[in-house]
Coordinates of C-alpha atoms and ligand atoms in Angstrom, one line a residue:
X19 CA 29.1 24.4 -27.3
X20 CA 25.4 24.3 -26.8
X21 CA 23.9 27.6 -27.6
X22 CA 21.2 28.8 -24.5
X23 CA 17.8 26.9 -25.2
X24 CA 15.9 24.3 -24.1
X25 CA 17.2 20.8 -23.3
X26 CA 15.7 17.7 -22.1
X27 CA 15.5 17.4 -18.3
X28 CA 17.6 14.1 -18.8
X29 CA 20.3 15.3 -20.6
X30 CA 21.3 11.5 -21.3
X31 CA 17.8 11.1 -23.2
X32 CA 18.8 12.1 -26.6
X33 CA 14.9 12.3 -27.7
X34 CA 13.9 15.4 -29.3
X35 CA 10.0 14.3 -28.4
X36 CA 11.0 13.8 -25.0
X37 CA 8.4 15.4 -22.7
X38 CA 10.2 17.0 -20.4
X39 CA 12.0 19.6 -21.2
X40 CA 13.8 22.6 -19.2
X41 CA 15.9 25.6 -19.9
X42 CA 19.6 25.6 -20.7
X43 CA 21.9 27.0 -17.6
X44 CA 23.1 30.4 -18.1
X45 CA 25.7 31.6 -16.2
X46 CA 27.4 35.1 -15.6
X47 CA 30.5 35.9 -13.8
X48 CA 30.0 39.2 -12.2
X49 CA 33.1 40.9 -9.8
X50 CA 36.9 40.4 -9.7
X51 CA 39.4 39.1 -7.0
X52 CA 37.7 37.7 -4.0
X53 CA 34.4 39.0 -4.6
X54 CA 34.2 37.3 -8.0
X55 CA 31.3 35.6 -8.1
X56 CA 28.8 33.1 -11.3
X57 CA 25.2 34.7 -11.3
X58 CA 22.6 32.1 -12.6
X59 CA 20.1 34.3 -14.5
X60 CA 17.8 31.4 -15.0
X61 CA 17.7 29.4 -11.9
X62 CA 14.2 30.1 -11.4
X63 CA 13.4 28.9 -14.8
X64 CA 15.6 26.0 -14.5
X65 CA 14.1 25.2 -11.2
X66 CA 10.4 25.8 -12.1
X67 CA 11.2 22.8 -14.9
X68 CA 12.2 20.6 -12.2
X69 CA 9.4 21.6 -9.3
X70 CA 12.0 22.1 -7.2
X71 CA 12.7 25.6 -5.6
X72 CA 15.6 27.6 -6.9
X73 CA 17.6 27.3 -3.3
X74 CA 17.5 23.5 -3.6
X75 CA 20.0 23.9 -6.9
X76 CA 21.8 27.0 -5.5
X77 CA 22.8 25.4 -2.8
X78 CA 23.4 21.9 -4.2
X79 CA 26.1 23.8 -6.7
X80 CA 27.4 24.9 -3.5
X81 CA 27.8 21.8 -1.8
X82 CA 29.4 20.0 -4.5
X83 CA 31.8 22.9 -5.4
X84 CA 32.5 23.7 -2.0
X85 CA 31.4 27.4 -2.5
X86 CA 29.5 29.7 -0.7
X87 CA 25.9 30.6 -2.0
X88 CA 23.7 33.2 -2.2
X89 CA 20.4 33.7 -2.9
X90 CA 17.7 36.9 -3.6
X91 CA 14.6 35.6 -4.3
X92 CA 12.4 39.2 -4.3
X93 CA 15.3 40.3 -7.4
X94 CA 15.2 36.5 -8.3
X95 CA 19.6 36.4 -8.0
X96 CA 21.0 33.1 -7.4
X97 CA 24.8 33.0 -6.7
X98 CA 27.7 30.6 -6.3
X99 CA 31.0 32.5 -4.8
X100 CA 33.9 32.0 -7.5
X101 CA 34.0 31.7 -10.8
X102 CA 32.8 28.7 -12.4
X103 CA 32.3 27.3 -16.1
X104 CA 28.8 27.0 -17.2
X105 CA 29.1 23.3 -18.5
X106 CA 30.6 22.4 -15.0
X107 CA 27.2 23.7 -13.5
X108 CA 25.3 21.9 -16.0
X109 CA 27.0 18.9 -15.1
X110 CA 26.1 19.6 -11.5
X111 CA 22.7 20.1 -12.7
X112 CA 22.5 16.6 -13.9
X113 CA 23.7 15.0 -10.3
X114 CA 21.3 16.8 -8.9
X115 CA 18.4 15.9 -11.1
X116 CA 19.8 12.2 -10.7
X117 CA 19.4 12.5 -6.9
X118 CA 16.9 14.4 -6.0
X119 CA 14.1 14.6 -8.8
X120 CA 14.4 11.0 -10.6
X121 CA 12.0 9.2 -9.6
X122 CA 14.6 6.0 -8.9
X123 CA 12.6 3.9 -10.4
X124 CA 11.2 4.6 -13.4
X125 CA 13.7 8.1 -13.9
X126 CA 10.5 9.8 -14.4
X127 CA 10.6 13.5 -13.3
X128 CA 7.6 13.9 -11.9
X129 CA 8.1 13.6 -8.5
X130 CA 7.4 15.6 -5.2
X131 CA 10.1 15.8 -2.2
X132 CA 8.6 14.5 1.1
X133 CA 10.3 14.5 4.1
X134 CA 9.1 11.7 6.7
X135 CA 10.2 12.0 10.4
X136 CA 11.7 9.2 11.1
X137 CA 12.2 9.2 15.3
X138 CA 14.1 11.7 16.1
X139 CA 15.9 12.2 12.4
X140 CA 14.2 12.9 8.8
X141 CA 14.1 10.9 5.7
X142 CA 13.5 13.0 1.9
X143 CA 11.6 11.0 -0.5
X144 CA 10.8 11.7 -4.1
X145 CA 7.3 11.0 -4.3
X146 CA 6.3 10.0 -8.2
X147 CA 3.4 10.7 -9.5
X148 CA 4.3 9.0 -12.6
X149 CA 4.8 5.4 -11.7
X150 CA 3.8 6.2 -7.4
X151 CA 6.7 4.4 -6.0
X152 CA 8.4 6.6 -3.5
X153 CA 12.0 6.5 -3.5
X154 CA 14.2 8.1 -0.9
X155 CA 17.4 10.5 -1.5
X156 CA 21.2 9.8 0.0
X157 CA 20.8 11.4 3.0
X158 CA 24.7 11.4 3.8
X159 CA 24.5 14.7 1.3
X160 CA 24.9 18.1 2.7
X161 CA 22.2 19.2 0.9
X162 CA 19.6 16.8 2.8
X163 CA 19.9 19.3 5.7
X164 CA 19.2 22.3 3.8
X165 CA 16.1 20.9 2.3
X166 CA 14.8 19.7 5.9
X167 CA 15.3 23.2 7.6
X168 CA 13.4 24.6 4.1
X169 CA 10.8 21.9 3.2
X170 CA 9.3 22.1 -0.2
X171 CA 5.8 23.6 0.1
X172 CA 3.4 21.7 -0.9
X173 CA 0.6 22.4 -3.6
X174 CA -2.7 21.9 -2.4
X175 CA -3.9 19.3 -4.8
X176 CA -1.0 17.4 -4.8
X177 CA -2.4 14.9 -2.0
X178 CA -2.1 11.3 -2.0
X179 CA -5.2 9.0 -3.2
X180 CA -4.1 8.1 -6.6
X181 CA -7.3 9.7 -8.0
X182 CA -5.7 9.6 -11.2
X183 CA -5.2 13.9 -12.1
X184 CA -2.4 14.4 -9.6
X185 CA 0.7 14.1 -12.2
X186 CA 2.3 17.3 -12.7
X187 CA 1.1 18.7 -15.9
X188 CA 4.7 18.9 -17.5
X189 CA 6.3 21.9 -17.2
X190 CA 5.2 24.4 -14.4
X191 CA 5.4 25.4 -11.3
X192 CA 3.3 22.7 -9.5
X193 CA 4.1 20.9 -6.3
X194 CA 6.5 24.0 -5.2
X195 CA 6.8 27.6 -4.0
X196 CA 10.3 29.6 -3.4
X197 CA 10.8 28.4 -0.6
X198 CA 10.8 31.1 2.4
X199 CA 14.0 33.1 3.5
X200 CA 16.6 31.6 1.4
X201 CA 18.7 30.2 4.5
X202 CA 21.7 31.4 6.2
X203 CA 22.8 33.0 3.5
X204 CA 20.1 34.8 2.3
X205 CA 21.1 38.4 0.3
X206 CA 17.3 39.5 1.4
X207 CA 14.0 38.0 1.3
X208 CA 10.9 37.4 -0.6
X209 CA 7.7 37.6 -0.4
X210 CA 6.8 34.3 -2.7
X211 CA 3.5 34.8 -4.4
X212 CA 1.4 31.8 -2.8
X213 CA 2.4 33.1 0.6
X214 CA -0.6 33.2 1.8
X215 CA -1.7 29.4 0.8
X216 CA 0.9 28.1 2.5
X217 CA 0.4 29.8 5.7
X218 CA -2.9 28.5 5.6
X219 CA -1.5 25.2 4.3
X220 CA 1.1 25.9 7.9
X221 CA -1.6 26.9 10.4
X222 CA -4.0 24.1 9.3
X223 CA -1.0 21.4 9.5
X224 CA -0.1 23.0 13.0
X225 CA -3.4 23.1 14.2
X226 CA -4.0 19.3 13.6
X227 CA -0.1 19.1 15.1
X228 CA -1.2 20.3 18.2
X229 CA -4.3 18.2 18.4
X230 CA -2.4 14.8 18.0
X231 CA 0.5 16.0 20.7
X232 CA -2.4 16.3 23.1
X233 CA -3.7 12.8 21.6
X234 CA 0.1 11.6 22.2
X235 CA -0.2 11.8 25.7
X236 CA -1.9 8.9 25.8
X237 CA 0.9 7.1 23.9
X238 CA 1.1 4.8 26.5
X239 CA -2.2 3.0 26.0
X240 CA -5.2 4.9 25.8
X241 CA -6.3 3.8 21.8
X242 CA -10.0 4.9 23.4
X243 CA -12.5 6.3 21.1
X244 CA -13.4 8.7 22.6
X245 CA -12.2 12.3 21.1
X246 CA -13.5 15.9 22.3
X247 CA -16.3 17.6 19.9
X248 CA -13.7 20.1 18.5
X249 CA -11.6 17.1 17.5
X250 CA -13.8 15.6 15.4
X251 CA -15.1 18.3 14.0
X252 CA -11.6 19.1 13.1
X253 CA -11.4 15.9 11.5
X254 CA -14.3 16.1 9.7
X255 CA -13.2 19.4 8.1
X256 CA -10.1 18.0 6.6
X257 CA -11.8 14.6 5.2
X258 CA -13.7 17.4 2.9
X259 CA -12.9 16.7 -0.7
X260 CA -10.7 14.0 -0.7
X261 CA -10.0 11.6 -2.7
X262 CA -11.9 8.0 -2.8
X263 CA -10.3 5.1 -2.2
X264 CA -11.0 2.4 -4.3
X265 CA -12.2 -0.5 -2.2
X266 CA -12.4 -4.2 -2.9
X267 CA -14.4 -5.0 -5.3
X268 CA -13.4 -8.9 -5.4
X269 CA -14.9 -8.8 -2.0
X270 CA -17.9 -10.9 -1.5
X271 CA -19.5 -8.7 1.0
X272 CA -19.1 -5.8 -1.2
X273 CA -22.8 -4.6 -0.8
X274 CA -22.2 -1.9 2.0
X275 CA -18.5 -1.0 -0.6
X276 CA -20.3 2.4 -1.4
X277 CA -18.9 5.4 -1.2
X278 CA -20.1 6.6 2.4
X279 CA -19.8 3.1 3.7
X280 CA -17.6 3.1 6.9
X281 CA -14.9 1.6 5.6
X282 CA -14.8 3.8 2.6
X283 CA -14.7 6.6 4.8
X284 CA -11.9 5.6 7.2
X285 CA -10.2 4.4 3.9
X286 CA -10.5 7.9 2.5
X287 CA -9.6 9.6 6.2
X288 CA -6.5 8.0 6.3
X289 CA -5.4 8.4 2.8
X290 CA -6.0 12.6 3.7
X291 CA -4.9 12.7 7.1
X292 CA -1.5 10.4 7.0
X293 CA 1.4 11.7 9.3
X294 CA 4.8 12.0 9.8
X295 CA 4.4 10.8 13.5
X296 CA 3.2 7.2 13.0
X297 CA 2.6 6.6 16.9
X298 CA -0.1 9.7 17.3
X299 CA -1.2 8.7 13.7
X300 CA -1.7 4.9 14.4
X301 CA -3.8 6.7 18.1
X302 CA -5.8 8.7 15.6
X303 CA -6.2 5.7 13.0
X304 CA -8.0 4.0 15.7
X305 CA -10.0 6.9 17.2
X306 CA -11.5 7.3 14.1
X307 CA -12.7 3.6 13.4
X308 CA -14.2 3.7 16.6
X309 CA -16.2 6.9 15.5
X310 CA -17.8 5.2 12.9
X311 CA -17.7 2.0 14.6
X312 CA -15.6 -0.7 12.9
X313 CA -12.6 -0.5 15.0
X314 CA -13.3 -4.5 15.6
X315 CA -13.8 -5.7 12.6
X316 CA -12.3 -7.4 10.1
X317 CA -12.7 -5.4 7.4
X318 CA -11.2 -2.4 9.0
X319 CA -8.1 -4.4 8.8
X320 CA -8.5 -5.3 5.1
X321 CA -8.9 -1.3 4.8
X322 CA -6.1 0.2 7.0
X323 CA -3.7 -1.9 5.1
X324 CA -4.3 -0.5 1.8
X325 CA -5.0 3.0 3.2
X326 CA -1.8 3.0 5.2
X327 CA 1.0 1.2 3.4
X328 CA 2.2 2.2 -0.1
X329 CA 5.6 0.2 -1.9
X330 CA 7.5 0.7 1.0
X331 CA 5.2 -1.5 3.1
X332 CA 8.1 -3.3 4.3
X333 CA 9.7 -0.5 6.2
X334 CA 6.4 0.4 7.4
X335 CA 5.1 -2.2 9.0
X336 CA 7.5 -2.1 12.3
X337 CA 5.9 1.4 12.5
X338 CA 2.7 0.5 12.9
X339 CA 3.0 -2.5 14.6
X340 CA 1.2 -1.1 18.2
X341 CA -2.0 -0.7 15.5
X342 CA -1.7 -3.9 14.1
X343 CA -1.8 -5.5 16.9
X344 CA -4.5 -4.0 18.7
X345 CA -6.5 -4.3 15.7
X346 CA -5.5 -8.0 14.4
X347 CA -7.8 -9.6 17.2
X348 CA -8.7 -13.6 15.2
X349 CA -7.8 -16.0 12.9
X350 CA -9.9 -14.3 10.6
X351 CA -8.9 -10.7 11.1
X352 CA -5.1 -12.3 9.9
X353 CA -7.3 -13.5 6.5
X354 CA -8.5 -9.7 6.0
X355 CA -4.7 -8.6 6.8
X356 CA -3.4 -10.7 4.2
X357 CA -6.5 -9.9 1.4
X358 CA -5.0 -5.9 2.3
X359 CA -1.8 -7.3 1.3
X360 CA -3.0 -8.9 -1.4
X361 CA -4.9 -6.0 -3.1
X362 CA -1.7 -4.0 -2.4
X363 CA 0.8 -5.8 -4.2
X364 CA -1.5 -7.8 -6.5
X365 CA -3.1 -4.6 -7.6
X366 CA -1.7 -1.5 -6.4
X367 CA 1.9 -2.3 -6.6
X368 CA 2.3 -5.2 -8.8
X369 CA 6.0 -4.2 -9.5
X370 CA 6.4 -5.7 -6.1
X371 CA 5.6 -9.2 -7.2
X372 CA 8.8 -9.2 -9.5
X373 CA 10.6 -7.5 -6.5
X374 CA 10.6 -9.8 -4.4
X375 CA 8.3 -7.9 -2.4
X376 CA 6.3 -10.5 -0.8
X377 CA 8.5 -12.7 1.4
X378 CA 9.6 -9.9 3.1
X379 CA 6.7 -8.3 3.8
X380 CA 5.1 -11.3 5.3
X381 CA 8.3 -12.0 7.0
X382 CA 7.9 -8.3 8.3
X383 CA 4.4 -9.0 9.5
X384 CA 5.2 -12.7 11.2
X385 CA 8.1 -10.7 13.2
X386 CA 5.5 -8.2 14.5
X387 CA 3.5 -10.9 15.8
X388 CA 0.3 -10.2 14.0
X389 CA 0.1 -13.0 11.5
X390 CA 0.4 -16.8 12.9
X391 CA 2.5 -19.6 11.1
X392 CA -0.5 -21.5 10.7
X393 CA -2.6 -19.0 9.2
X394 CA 0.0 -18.0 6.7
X395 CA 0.8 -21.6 5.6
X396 CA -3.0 -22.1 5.1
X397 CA -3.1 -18.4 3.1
X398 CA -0.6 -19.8 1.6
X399 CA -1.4 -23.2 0.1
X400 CA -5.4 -22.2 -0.6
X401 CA -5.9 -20.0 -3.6
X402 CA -8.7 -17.4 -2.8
X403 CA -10.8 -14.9 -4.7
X404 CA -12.5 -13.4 -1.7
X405 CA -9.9 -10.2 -2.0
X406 CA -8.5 -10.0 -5.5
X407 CA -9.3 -12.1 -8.4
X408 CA -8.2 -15.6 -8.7
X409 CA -4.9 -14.8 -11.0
X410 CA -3.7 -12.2 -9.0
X411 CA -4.2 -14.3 -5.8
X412 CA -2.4 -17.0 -7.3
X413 CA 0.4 -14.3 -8.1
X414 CA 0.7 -13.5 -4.9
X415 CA 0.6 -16.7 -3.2
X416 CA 3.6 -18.0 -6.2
X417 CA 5.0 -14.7 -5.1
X418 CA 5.2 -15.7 -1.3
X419 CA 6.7 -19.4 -1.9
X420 CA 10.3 -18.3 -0.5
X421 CA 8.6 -16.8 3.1
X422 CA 6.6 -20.5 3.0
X423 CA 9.5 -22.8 2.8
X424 CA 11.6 -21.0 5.2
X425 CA 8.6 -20.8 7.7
X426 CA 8.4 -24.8 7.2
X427 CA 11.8 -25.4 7.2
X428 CA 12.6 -23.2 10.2
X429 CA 9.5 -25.7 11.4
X430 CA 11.6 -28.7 10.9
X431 CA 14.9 -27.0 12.7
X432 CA 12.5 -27.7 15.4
X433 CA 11.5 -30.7 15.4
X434 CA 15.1 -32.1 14.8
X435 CA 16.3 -30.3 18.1
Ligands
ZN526 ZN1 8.5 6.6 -10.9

């Protein structure tokens, strides 16, 4: 039925001004018997269109069809073993668009694969740079492991920081490179263009590896300052060029809020420098406050909570908790943890408001011990415009009403015992 052209990327958008757009699937059968085989001329096209690398879709066709692929990315030749219809590819196409380049939640396609280490095991998110929630794929498919022994590469300017640019500019290759060495089943392999980026992109990524593993010995307890000459310097190389972090402007003591203030700095730092390994990262977090000397204060707190946490806050938090804690020190570093909470989801992340985002993040934050009953219930009851303005503080606070009543009426549990 449809002819080869261009369709939207969501096929269920019947829009003919819909932005995103991608080439039609082509298929050719090529070979008879057991050696028949569907060719996918366009793949590259196709998968250019959706920033994803050709293997991803190869390979999900072969998961779902139970087929073996193939792939010969020097030639550009992706292959399915068998013979199959061109519409039941497109089909296939759609899944995988649904899983694993809509954003979730807003079904915008502009979104980046991430993989997070998660312990010992890896979690894919799609990373939008559309709406910026990040949403993660179903990790029970096959595919998952594929893309985790070939990550996506990453384009250099597609780091976090929000400083507006960073949306893909529609269609083109941004965010990815063929990936490396098509996998097991590779028919021969290619030497991407943009090779050479990412081996820089690999050896400057390994380099600051190996620098937190030494760092991780101390994952016991040394959160010291102290950091050897090459490290910082190391350091100080990657926080070149990054992106500024908007800090409070609400805040009263917003005189020292410029761009080189400390606190802008160790915003900016960990916006550049997150990691995967949230234990070294939270050592390194703390190393660096210490450099430029605000590891005690409250502020810093106010800071690392907007620098670190993004929507999914909630699952975050029990990572981080060793950092919170050794940085959460008073009654009033709790106020600044809350005003980072605040700005987050009053500001950055207002779709959390409606999501019921707040109880359980301060529930998240009361089970890790860093914010006292009495502290919250007083947040709680007293609107404040000392981190956000007054509306959005009353938001929040209208926002957190569940998380009060259960704290008071666990309270009362008590008292009746
Ligand atoms: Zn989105």
């Amino acid at each position: 039925m449809a002819s080869a052209g261009i369709v939207n990327i969501r096929r269920d958008v019947d829009d003919k001004f819909y932005r995103y757009r991608m080439p039609l699937l082509t298929t050719k059968i090529e070979g008879k018997g057991n050696g028949i085989k569907t060719v996918i001329p366009n793949m590259s096209d196709v998968a250019r269109a959706l920033s994803r690398p050709p293997t991803y879709t190869t390979k999900f066709f072969g998961c779902e069809l139970g087929a073996q692929t193939s792939f010969d990315e020097r030639n550009d030749r992706y292959i399915v073993n068998g013979a199959h219809d061109a519409n039941r590819l497109r089909e296939l196409l759609d899944i995988f668009i649904d899983k694993f380049v809509l954003c979730k939640a807003c079904k915008n396609p502009e979104t980046e694969l991430v993989i997070l280490k998660v312990g010992r095991s890896e979690d894919i998110i799609r990373d939008c740079k559309a709406c910026g929630e990040r949403t993660g794929v179903d990790m029970r498919h096959k595919l998952t492991t594929f893309i985790v022994k070939n990550p996506p590469v990453k384009s250099k300017k597609s780091k976090k920081g929000g400083a507006g640019g960073g949306a893909a500019d529609g269609v083109g290759g941004n965010g990815v490179s063929p990936v490396h060495n098509g996998g097991e089943h590779a028919e021969g392999e290619g030497t991407p263009d943009g090779a050479e980026s990412d081996d820089e992109l690999s050896r400057r990524i390994k380099a600051e590896a190996a620098e937190l593993n030494d760092d991780a010995a101390l994952a016991k307890e040394d959160w010291s300052a102290d950091t050897s000459p090459e490290a910082v310097r190391a350091r100080q190389a990657l926080e070149a060029g990054v992106a500024s972090l908007v800090l409070g402007g609400a805040d009263d003591d917003a005189s020292d809020e410029d761009v080189n203030s400390p606190y802008s700095q160790l915003g900016r730092w960990i916006g550049e420098n997150k990691d995967d390994d949230t234990k070294a990262f939270s050592i390194a977090v703390y190393k660096k406050a210490g450099e430029l000397g605000i590891e005690k204060k409250h502020k810093t707190v106010f800071v690392v909570v907007q620098a670190l946490f993004d929507a999914d806050i909630v699952a975050q938090i029990p990572k981080y908790t060793a950092l919170l804690a050794k940085m959460v020190t008073s009654e009033k570093h709790q106020k600044a943890l809350l005003g980072g909470v605040e700005r987050l989801v009053g500001i950055s992340h207002p779709e959390m408001i409606a999501n019921a985002g707040v109880p359980k993040i301060l529930m998240a934050l009361y089970q890790a011990d860093v914010l006292d009953e009495e502290v919250i219930t007083q947040w709680g009851t007293h609107v404040s415009k000392k981190y956000v303005d007054k509306d959005t503080s009353k938001r929040v606070r209208k926002a957190s009403e569940p998380f009060l009543k259960w704290l008071e009426e666990a309270d009362d549990d008590e008292e009746d015992e």
